[in-house]
Short mmCIF file of C-alpha atoms and ligand atoms in Angstrom, two decimals:
data_model
loop_
_atom_site.label_atom_id
_atom_site.label_comp_id
_atom_site.label_asym_id
_atom_site.label_seq_id
_atom_site.Cartn_x
_atom_site.Cartn_y
_atom_site.Cartn_z
CA UNK A 179 99.00 142.73 104.94
CA UNK A 180 96.30 141.89 107.46
CA UNK A 181 97.08 138.50 108.92
CA UNK A 182 94.69 136.44 111.02
CA UNK A 183 96.54 134.05 113.33
CA UNK A 184 94.39 131.45 115.11
CA UNK A 185 95.48 129.95 118.43
CA UNK A 186 97.82 132.88 119.07
CA UNK A 187 97.33 132.67 122.83
CA UNK A 188 98.68 129.12 122.95
CA UNK A 189 102.24 127.87 123.14
CA UNK A 190 103.49 128.01 119.54
CA UNK A 191 100.92 130.62 118.46
CA UNK A 192 102.17 133.15 121.02
CA UNK A 193 105.72 132.85 119.66
CA UNK A 194 104.43 133.29 116.09
CA UNK A 195 102.33 136.33 117.03
CA UNK A 196 105.28 137.92 118.88
CA UNK A 197 107.66 137.34 115.97
CA UNK A 198 105.25 138.82 113.38
CA UNK A 199 104.26 141.81 115.55
CA UNK A 200 107.93 142.61 116.28
CA UNK A 201 109.28 142.00 112.79
CA UNK A 202 106.51 143.47 110.62
CA UNK A 203 105.27 146.82 111.99
CA UNK A 204 103.60 147.41 108.59
CA UNK A 205 101.30 144.37 109.03
CA UNK A 206 98.19 144.15 111.18
CA UNK A 207 98.19 140.93 113.20
CA UNK A 208 94.80 139.74 114.43
CA UNK A 209 95.01 136.99 117.03
CA UNK A 210 91.84 134.88 117.22
CA UNK A 211 91.65 132.49 120.14
CA UNK A 212 88.89 130.88 122.17
CA UNK A 213 91.08 130.90 125.30
CA UNK A 214 90.60 127.27 126.24
CA UNK A 215 92.58 125.92 129.18
CA UNK A 216 95.64 126.06 126.85
CA UNK A 217 95.22 129.67 125.75
CA UNK A 218 96.60 132.38 127.96
CA UNK A 219 96.89 136.09 127.12
CA UNK A 220 99.63 136.45 129.71
CA UNK A 221 101.81 134.74 127.06
CA UNK A 222 101.58 137.99 125.05
CA UNK A 223 101.78 140.62 127.81
CA UNK A 224 104.88 142.20 126.25
CA UNK A 225 103.17 143.00 122.93
CA UNK A 226 99.49 143.41 123.88
CA UNK A 227 99.51 147.21 123.46
CA UNK A 228 101.28 147.35 120.09
CA UNK A 229 99.41 149.33 117.44
CA UNK A 230 99.79 146.56 114.83
CA UNK A 231 98.22 143.91 117.10
CA UNK A 232 94.68 143.07 118.15
CA UNK A 233 93.06 140.19 119.97
CA UNK A 234 89.60 138.75 119.33
CA UNK A 235 88.12 136.07 121.52
CA UNK A 236 86.29 133.65 119.20
CA UNK A 237 85.78 129.98 118.46
CA UNK A 238 87.13 128.84 115.07
CA UNK A 239 84.02 126.63 114.71
CA UNK A 240 81.87 129.79 114.67
CA UNK A 241 82.01 130.35 110.90
CA UNK A 242 79.79 133.44 110.90
CA UNK A 243 81.98 135.28 113.40
CA UNK A 244 85.14 134.25 111.54
CA UNK A 245 83.71 135.33 108.18
CA UNK A 246 82.56 138.70 109.59
CA UNK A 247 85.99 139.26 111.12
CA UNK A 248 87.76 138.47 107.85
CA UNK A 249 85.52 140.95 106.06
CA UNK A 250 85.93 143.65 108.71
CA UNK A 251 89.72 143.32 108.91
CA UNK A 252 90.18 142.66 105.17
CA UNK A 253 92.28 139.63 105.92
CA UNK A 254 94.90 138.71 103.28
CA UNK A 255 96.54 135.80 105.05
CA UNK A 256 95.62 133.15 107.61
CA UNK A 257 98.08 131.26 109.79
CA UNK A 258 95.99 128.56 111.42
CA UNK A 259 97.37 127.09 114.65
CA UNK A 260 94.27 126.80 116.87
CA UNK A 261 93.76 123.19 117.87
CA UNK A 262 93.40 120.75 120.71
CA UNK A 263 96.97 119.55 120.96
CA UNK A 264 97.51 117.00 123.73
CA UNK A 265 97.50 113.29 122.84
CA UNK A 266 96.53 112.12 126.34
CA UNK A 267 93.46 114.38 126.35
CA UNK A 268 92.48 113.08 122.91
CA UNK A 269 92.46 109.53 124.25
CA UNK A 270 89.98 110.59 126.96
CA UNK A 271 87.84 112.91 124.81
CA UNK A 272 88.19 112.36 121.04
CA UNK A 273 85.03 114.32 120.18
CA UNK A 274 86.46 117.67 121.28
CA UNK A 275 89.42 116.98 118.99
CA UNK A 276 87.18 116.20 116.01
CA UNK A 277 85.15 119.35 116.67
CA UNK A 278 88.02 121.82 116.96
CA UNK A 279 90.64 120.25 114.73
CA UNK A 280 88.42 118.97 111.93
CA UNK A 281 85.25 121.09 111.98
CA UNK A 282 87.15 124.18 113.16
CA UNK A 283 89.65 123.89 110.29
CA UNK A 284 86.82 123.32 107.83
CA UNK A 285 85.08 126.47 109.11
CA UNK A 286 88.28 128.48 108.69
CA UNK A 287 88.74 127.18 105.13
CA UNK A 288 85.14 127.87 104.14
CA UNK A 289 85.15 131.37 105.67
CA UNK A 290 88.39 132.26 103.82
CA UNK A 291 87.06 130.83 100.56
CA UNK A 292 83.73 132.69 100.76
CA UNK A 293 85.38 135.98 101.73
CA UNK A 294 88.24 135.92 99.18
CA UNK A 295 86.05 134.65 96.34
CA UNK A 296 83.87 137.75 96.42
CA UNK A 297 86.85 140.17 96.18
CA UNK A 298 87.73 141.54 92.70
CA UNK A 299 91.22 140.03 92.91
CA UNK A 300 89.82 136.74 94.36
CA UNK A 301 92.65 134.48 95.62
CA UNK A 302 95.44 136.64 94.13
CA UNK A 303 98.01 137.51 96.83
CA UNK A 304 96.13 135.50 99.47
CA UNK A 305 97.41 132.62 101.54
CA UNK A 306 95.93 130.05 103.93
CA UNK A 307 98.72 128.45 105.94
CA UNK A 308 97.78 125.40 108.02
CA UNK A 309 100.07 124.31 110.87
CA UNK A 310 100.13 120.55 111.37
CA UNK A 311 102.16 117.87 113.04
CA UNK A 312 104.52 115.03 112.10
CA UNK A 313 102.22 112.72 114.11
CA UNK A 314 99.95 112.37 111.04
CA UNK A 315 102.58 110.04 109.54
CA UNK A 316 102.27 107.55 112.40
CA UNK A 317 105.31 105.88 113.95
CA UNK A 318 108.73 104.92 112.59
CA UNK A 319 110.61 101.77 113.53
CA UNK A 320 113.24 101.84 116.23
CA UNK A 321 115.91 99.69 114.63
CA UNK A 322 118.88 101.09 116.56
CA UNK A 323 117.76 101.08 120.23
CA UNK A 324 121.13 102.46 121.38
CA UNK A 325 121.28 105.04 118.57
CA UNK A 326 123.90 105.54 115.87
CA UNK A 327 125.65 108.65 114.55
CA UNK A 328 124.15 110.18 111.40
CA UNK A 329 124.06 113.49 109.57
CA UNK A 330 120.27 113.35 110.02
CA UNK A 331 120.47 114.32 113.68
CA UNK A 332 122.64 116.57 115.81
CA UNK A 333 122.26 113.87 118.47
CA UNK A 334 121.97 110.18 117.43
CA UNK A 335 119.38 108.51 115.21
CA UNK A 336 117.39 105.46 116.27
CA UNK A 337 116.22 104.12 112.90
CA UNK A 338 117.00 104.17 109.19
CA UNK A 339 113.81 105.86 107.97
CA UNK A 340 112.56 109.42 108.42
CA UNK A 341 109.32 111.27 107.69
CA UNK A 342 109.50 112.87 104.25
CA UNK A 343 106.71 114.99 102.73
CA UNK A 344 105.45 112.14 100.54
CA UNK A 345 105.11 109.65 103.39
CA UNK A 346 101.82 107.84 103.77
CA UNK A 347 99.43 109.22 106.42
CA UNK A 348 98.99 106.64 109.18
CA UNK A 349 97.78 108.39 112.34
CA UNK A 350 97.28 106.30 115.50
CA UNK A 351 95.90 108.63 118.18
CA UNK A 352 92.62 110.56 118.06
CA UNK A 353 94.78 113.72 118.11
CA UNK A 354 96.84 112.73 115.06
CA UNK A 355 93.74 111.35 113.29
CA UNK A 356 92.01 114.72 113.72
CA UNK A 357 95.08 116.61 112.47
CA UNK A 358 95.41 114.23 109.49
CA UNK A 359 91.77 114.85 108.65
CA UNK A 360 92.27 118.62 108.83
CA UNK A 361 95.28 118.33 106.48
CA UNK A 362 93.11 116.42 103.98
CA UNK A 363 90.48 119.15 104.06
CA UNK A 364 93.14 121.81 103.45
CA UNK A 365 94.47 119.91 100.40
CA UNK A 366 90.91 119.33 99.18
CA UNK A 367 90.20 123.08 99.32
CA UNK A 368 93.25 123.72 97.17
CA UNK A 369 92.54 120.94 94.70
CA UNK A 370 88.78 121.58 94.46
CA UNK A 371 88.44 125.37 94.75
CA UNK A 372 91.98 126.60 94.12
CA UNK A 373 92.32 128.05 97.63
CA UNK A 374 95.99 129.10 98.01
CA UNK A 375 97.05 126.75 100.81
CA UNK A 376 100.31 125.65 102.40
CA UNK A 377 100.72 122.90 105.03
CA UNK A 378 103.62 122.25 107.36
CA UNK A 379 104.13 119.20 109.55
CA UNK A 380 106.43 119.88 112.48
CA UNK A 381 108.09 117.70 115.10
CA UNK A 382 107.80 118.12 118.92
CA UNK A 383 108.34 121.69 120.09
CA UNK A 384 109.75 122.78 123.44
CA UNK A 385 110.41 126.16 125.05
CA UNK A 386 108.79 128.92 127.15
CA UNK A 387 104.97 129.14 127.50
CA UNK A 388 104.23 125.46 126.84
CA UNK A 389 101.34 124.23 128.96
CA UNK A 390 102.74 122.08 131.79
CA UNK A 391 100.92 118.90 130.78
CA UNK A 392 103.45 118.17 128.00
CA UNK A 393 106.59 116.18 128.83
CA UNK A 394 109.26 118.88 129.21
CA UNK A 395 107.43 121.60 131.22
CA UNK A 396 105.58 118.99 133.32
CA UNK A 397 108.83 117.31 134.29
CA UNK A 398 110.67 120.59 135.03
CA UNK A 399 107.83 121.58 137.36
CA UNK A 400 107.65 118.17 139.03
CA UNK A 401 111.41 118.06 139.63
CA UNK A 402 111.28 121.52 141.18
CA UNK A 403 108.58 120.32 143.61
CA UNK A 404 110.16 116.86 143.98
CA UNK A 405 107.10 115.11 142.60
CA UNK A 406 107.27 111.74 140.76
CA UNK A 407 108.09 111.84 137.04
CA UNK A 408 105.64 109.50 135.24
CA UNK A 409 107.65 107.88 132.42
CA UNK A 410 105.33 106.01 130.03
CA UNK A 411 106.36 102.41 129.30
CA UNK A 412 110.14 101.98 129.37
CA UNK A 413 110.96 105.52 128.30
CA UNK A 414 112.29 104.11 125.00
CA UNK A 415 110.10 106.22 122.69
CA UNK A 416 111.96 108.66 120.48
CA UNK A 417 110.96 112.22 119.61
CA UNK A 418 112.62 114.86 117.39
CA UNK A 419 112.76 118.11 119.40
CA UNK A 420 112.73 121.65 118.01
CA UNK A 421 113.03 124.91 119.98
CA UNK A 422 109.73 126.76 119.55
CA UNK A 423 111.32 130.02 118.37
CA UNK A 424 112.92 128.09 115.51
CA UNK A 425 109.47 126.77 114.56
CA UNK A 426 108.16 130.35 114.56
CA UNK A 427 111.10 131.38 112.31
CA UNK A 428 110.25 128.53 109.94
CA UNK A 429 106.60 129.64 109.83
CA UNK A 430 107.73 133.18 108.96
CA UNK A 431 109.96 131.87 106.13
CA UNK A 432 107.30 129.55 104.73
CA UNK A 433 104.45 132.07 105.00
CA UNK A 434 106.49 134.52 102.89
CA UNK A 435 108.48 132.24 100.57
CA UNK A 436 106.73 128.87 100.52
CA UNK A 437 105.10 127.68 97.30
CA UNK A 438 101.30 127.42 97.18
CA UNK A 439 99.90 123.86 97.50
CA UNK A 440 103.22 122.58 98.92
CA UNK A 441 103.88 120.68 102.13
CA UNK A 442 107.05 121.25 104.15
CA UNK A 443 108.25 119.11 107.05
CA UNK A 444 109.89 121.04 109.90
CA UNK A 445 112.19 119.24 112.33
CA UNK A 446 115.10 119.79 114.65
CA UNK A 447 117.51 117.17 113.24
CA UNK A 448 117.51 116.25 116.92
CA UNK A 449 116.25 112.81 118.00
CA UNK A 450 116.15 111.84 121.67
CA UNK A 451 114.91 108.84 123.60
CA UNK A 452 112.49 110.01 126.32
CA UNK A 453 114.53 108.56 129.17
CA UNK A 454 117.70 110.32 127.96
CA UNK A 455 116.01 113.68 127.64
CA UNK A 456 114.47 113.22 131.10
CA UNK A 457 117.93 112.66 132.58
CA UNK A 458 119.21 115.84 130.88
CA UNK A 459 116.27 117.79 132.34
CA UNK A 460 116.88 116.40 135.84
CA UNK A 461 120.58 117.34 135.70
CA UNK A 462 119.84 120.82 134.40
CA UNK A 463 117.14 121.56 137.00
CA UNK A 464 119.31 120.22 139.82
CA UNK A 465 122.29 122.34 138.70
CA UNK A 466 120.24 125.52 138.35
CA UNK A 467 118.56 125.00 141.75
CA UNK A 468 121.93 124.32 143.41
CA UNK A 469 121.02 120.71 144.24
CA UNK A 470 123.70 117.99 143.92
CA UNK A 471 123.74 116.93 140.24
CA UNK A 472 121.42 113.98 139.63
CA UNK A 473 119.91 114.28 143.12
CA UNK A 474 116.43 113.88 141.68
CA UNK A 475 117.04 110.86 139.45
CA UNK A 476 115.05 108.81 141.96
CA UNK A 477 111.89 110.72 140.97
CA UNK A 478 111.77 108.68 137.75
CA UNK A 479 108.69 106.46 138.01
CA UNK A 480 107.82 104.02 135.23
CA UNK A 481 104.05 103.93 134.67
CA UNK A 482 101.65 102.10 132.33
CA UNK A 483 102.34 102.99 128.72
CA UNK A 484 100.13 105.41 126.76
CA UNK A 485 97.60 103.51 124.59
CA UNK A 486 98.73 103.43 120.95
CA UNK A 487 102.02 105.14 121.94
CA UNK A 488 104.00 105.97 118.78
CA UNK A 489 107.50 104.51 119.07
CA UNK A 490 109.56 106.98 117.08
CA UNK A 491 109.16 110.28 115.23
CA UNK A 492 112.01 111.65 113.13
CA UNK A 493 111.64 114.38 110.53
CA UNK A 494 113.57 114.81 107.32
CA UNK A 495 113.38 118.58 106.83
CA UNK A 496 115.94 118.79 104.03
CA UNK A 497 113.32 120.08 101.57
CA UNK A 498 112.78 123.16 103.74
CA UNK A 499 116.53 123.59 104.17
CA UNK A 500 117.37 123.17 100.48
CA UNK A 501 114.46 125.10 98.96
CA UNK A 502 113.90 127.92 101.48
CA UNK A 503 117.18 128.00 103.41
CA UNK A 504 115.72 127.41 106.90
CA UNK A 505 117.72 125.60 109.59
CA UNK A 506 117.34 125.38 113.37
CA UNK A 507 119.41 128.17 114.95
CA UNK A 508 119.86 126.68 118.41
CA UNK A 509 121.72 123.60 119.57
CA UNK A 510 119.58 121.42 121.84
CA UNK A 511 121.85 121.99 124.86
CA UNK A 512 121.31 125.78 124.58
CA UNK A 513 117.56 125.36 124.01
CA UNK A 514 117.09 123.13 127.05
CA UNK A 515 119.14 125.47 129.25
CA UNK A 516 117.00 128.46 128.15
CA UNK A 517 113.81 126.48 128.66
CA UNK A 518 114.62 125.16 132.14
CA UNK A 519 115.76 128.64 133.24
CA UNK A 520 112.53 130.17 131.89
CA UNK A 521 110.27 127.77 133.84
CA UNK A 522 112.29 128.15 137.04
CA UNK A 523 112.17 131.96 136.75
CA UNK A 524 108.47 132.04 135.87
CA UNK A 525 106.92 129.93 138.59
CA UNK A 526 104.04 132.39 138.88
CA UNK A 527 103.10 131.75 135.22
CA UNK A 528 103.14 128.00 135.85
CA UNK A 529 100.97 128.39 138.96
CA UNK A 530 98.50 130.65 137.18
CA UNK A 531 97.99 128.36 134.20
CA UNK A 532 97.63 125.30 136.37
CA UNK A 533 95.30 126.91 138.93
CA UNK A 534 92.75 128.13 136.40
CA UNK A 535 92.87 131.62 137.95
CA UNK A 536 94.06 133.24 134.76
CA UNK A 537 91.08 131.92 132.82
CA UNK A 538 88.51 133.59 135.07
CA UNK A 539 90.56 136.80 135.10
CA UNK A 540 90.82 137.07 131.33
CA UNK A 541 87.27 135.92 130.69
CA UNK A 542 86.07 138.86 132.82
CA UNK A 543 88.43 141.21 131.08
CA UNK A 544 87.29 140.26 127.57
CA UNK A 545 83.63 139.44 128.09
CA UNK A 546 82.42 142.72 126.55
CA UNK A 547 84.73 142.74 123.51
P1 NAD B 627 98.31 124.76 122.47
O1 NAD B 627 97.39 123.69 122.97
O2 NAD B 627 99.37 125.29 123.38
O3 NAD B 627 97.47 126.01 121.96
C1 NAD B 627 96.30 125.88 121.20
C2 NAD B 627 95.61 127.24 121.16
O4 NAD B 627 94.41 127.10 120.38
C3 NAD B 627 95.16 127.75 122.54
O5 NAD B 627 95.48 129.12 122.68
C4 NAD B 627 93.65 127.53 122.55
O6 NAD B 627 92.94 128.47 123.36
C5 NAD B 627 93.32 127.71 121.07
N1 NAD B 627 92.09 127.02 120.69
C6 NAD B 627 91.74 125.73 120.97
N2 NAD B 627 90.51 125.47 120.50
C7 NAD B 627 90.08 126.60 119.89
C8 NAD B 627 88.88 126.96 119.18
N3 NAD B 627 87.88 126.07 119.02
N4 NAD B 627 88.78 128.20 118.66
C9 NAD B 627 89.78 129.11 118.81
N5 NAD B 627 90.92 128.83 119.49
C10 NAD B 627 91.07 127.59 120.01
O7 NAD B 627 98.94 124.15 121.14
P2 NAD B 627 100.40 124.31 120.52
O8 NAD B 627 101.29 123.29 121.11
O9 NAD B 627 100.80 125.74 120.54
O10 NAD B 627 100.10 123.86 119.01
C11 NAD B 627 99.68 124.82 118.04
C12 NAD B 627 99.49 124.12 116.71
O11 NAD B 627 100.71 123.52 116.30
C13 NAD B 627 98.45 123.00 116.74
O12 NAD B 627 97.73 123.04 115.53
C14 NAD B 627 99.28 121.73 116.84
O13 NAD B 627 98.61 120.64 116.25
C15 NAD B 627 100.52 122.12 116.06
N6 NAD B 627 101.77 121.43 116.45
C16 NAD B 627 102.18 121.42 117.74
C17 NAD B 627 103.38 120.80 118.07
C18 NAD B 627 103.90 120.78 119.50
O14 NAD B 627 104.91 120.15 119.76
N7 NAD B 627 103.29 121.48 120.44
C19 NAD B 627 104.16 120.20 117.07
C20 NAD B 627 103.70 120.24 115.74
C21 NAD B 627 102.51 120.88 115.44
P1 TYD B 628 104.17 114.86 124.82
O1 TYD B 628 104.91 116.03 125.36
O2 TYD B 628 102.80 114.57 125.33
O3 TYD B 628 104.18 114.98 123.23
P2 TYD B 628 103.72 113.91 122.09
O4 TYD B 628 102.92 112.83 122.72
O5 TYD B 628 102.88 114.76 121.20
O6 TYD B 628 104.98 113.42 121.45
O7 TYD B 628 105.03 113.55 125.09
C1 TYD B 628 106.36 113.42 124.62
C2 TYD B 628 106.82 112.00 124.91
O8 TYD B 628 106.91 111.85 126.34
C3 TYD B 628 105.84 110.93 124.44
O9 TYD B 628 106.60 109.81 123.98
C4 TYD B 628 105.06 110.57 125.67
C5 TYD B 628 106.06 110.77 126.80
N1 TYD B 628 105.49 111.21 128.09
C6 TYD B 628 105.79 110.53 129.27
O10 TYD B 628 106.55 109.53 129.25
N2 TYD B 628 105.25 110.95 130.45
C7 TYD B 628 104.41 112.04 130.51
O11 TYD B 628 103.92 112.38 131.61
C8 TYD B 628 104.12 112.75 129.30
C9 TYD B 628 103.20 113.95 129.31
C10 TYD B 628 104.69 112.30 128.11
#
C-alpha cells in the first residue's frame, strides 16, 4: 500500500508516521506537510532515512499538487491529520482555520475522488481516513464538581453523560466549528460519491513532540523556568486525556479494520479537572528536577477565562473497544511520567520550536524539493 499521511510533521502525525514506517516495511509512507509553526521535521529524525518513507512539503489546499502527488505515488490510502489545531489561535484568527481545516479537507477529498475514480478498480481497496476531535460535540455538563467513581474513567467522572458517536454536533470555538465542517464534508463525500471514508473523533492527546502552546507541554516548560502558569477561569474545566502513542495505535487499528462510512470515538477513559492535572504536573516536574515536592505550586496564576470555554469533554469509546478491540495501553500516571521526562530531557527541542530557528533551517533544506 502507498499511504499519504497529511500533517505528519506535527504532534500526532509524527507518532502515526513513525508507527506505520516501523511496523509496515512493505508500505510506502508519504508524509505531506506544509511545515507551519506546528510542523517540525526534527520530530521524525529517527526515521527520515528509511526506504519506505518520504516527505513532501506541500499545502493541503493546493489541490493540483495533491492530485499530482496521488497520481505519481499511486496512493491507496489517505490518513488526514493536517490542520490548525489550537483553540486559542482560532479565537484570534478564525479564517486560517476555515482555510486549512475546511477548504484543505475539501481539497484532499476532491483530489482523492478524482484520482481514484479514474482507476479501473475505482474505490475498491481504497480508504480516506479523516482524523477529527471530540470538540465537535460541544461541551458536556459538569454535574459532579468533585467527581465520582465510575467504570467510564480510570480516574473519576464529573458528569453523567459522555460523547457517543451519535451525539449531536454542537461546536463552540472557531477551531471546533472548522473541524465539524470538515467532518460534514467527509460524510457528504461518502454519501454523495461513495468515497470510502472513515472518521474518528478523539479526546485530548498528550505526550512527546506536542507544541508547547498546549496545556501540558506549556506548563512543564514554565515550571522548569519558574514562569507563571496561566490557569483559565477557575481551573474547573474537565478534559479526557489520552497518551498520543495510544491514539496512533488506535489509528492503525481503525485504518486496517474499521468499517467504511463509520465513525469511532477514541478516548482515554481518563477524565481530569485542569487544576488537578496541573498539580500532578507540578509535583512530577519538581520531583524529577530534585526540587522539594510542590515547591512550584505558587506558580499557579488564575487568569481571565477563554471565551466560549467548553466545560467538560468525556468520550465513550466503548464502540471502538467492543468492535475492534482497542484499549489505551498506558495508565495516566505512567504516561505523565514519560511525558514530563521527555520534555525535561529534550530542552533543545523545546527551544528550537519556540525560537523559530528550526523553521528557517528546514525551509532552506527543503526549498528545492
Ligand atoms: P499539530 O498542530 O501539532 O500539527 C498539525 C500539522 O499539520 C503540522 O505539522 C502542520 O505543519 C500541518 N499543517 C497545518 N496546515 C497545513 C496545510 N495547510 N497543509 C499541510 N500541512 C499543514 O496538530 P495535532 O495536535 O498533531 O493534531 C493533528 C490532528 O488531530 C488535527 O486534525 C487535530 O484536529 C486532530 N486532533 C488533535 C487532538 C489533540 O489533542 N492534539 C485531539 C483530537 C484530534
Ligand atoms: P489545550 O491544551 O489548549 O486543549 P483544548 O483547549 O483543545 O482542550 O487546553 C486544555 C485545557 O487547559 C483547556 O480547558 C484550556 C486549559 N488551559 C489553561 O487553563 N491554560 C493554558 O495556558 C492553556 C493553553 C490551556
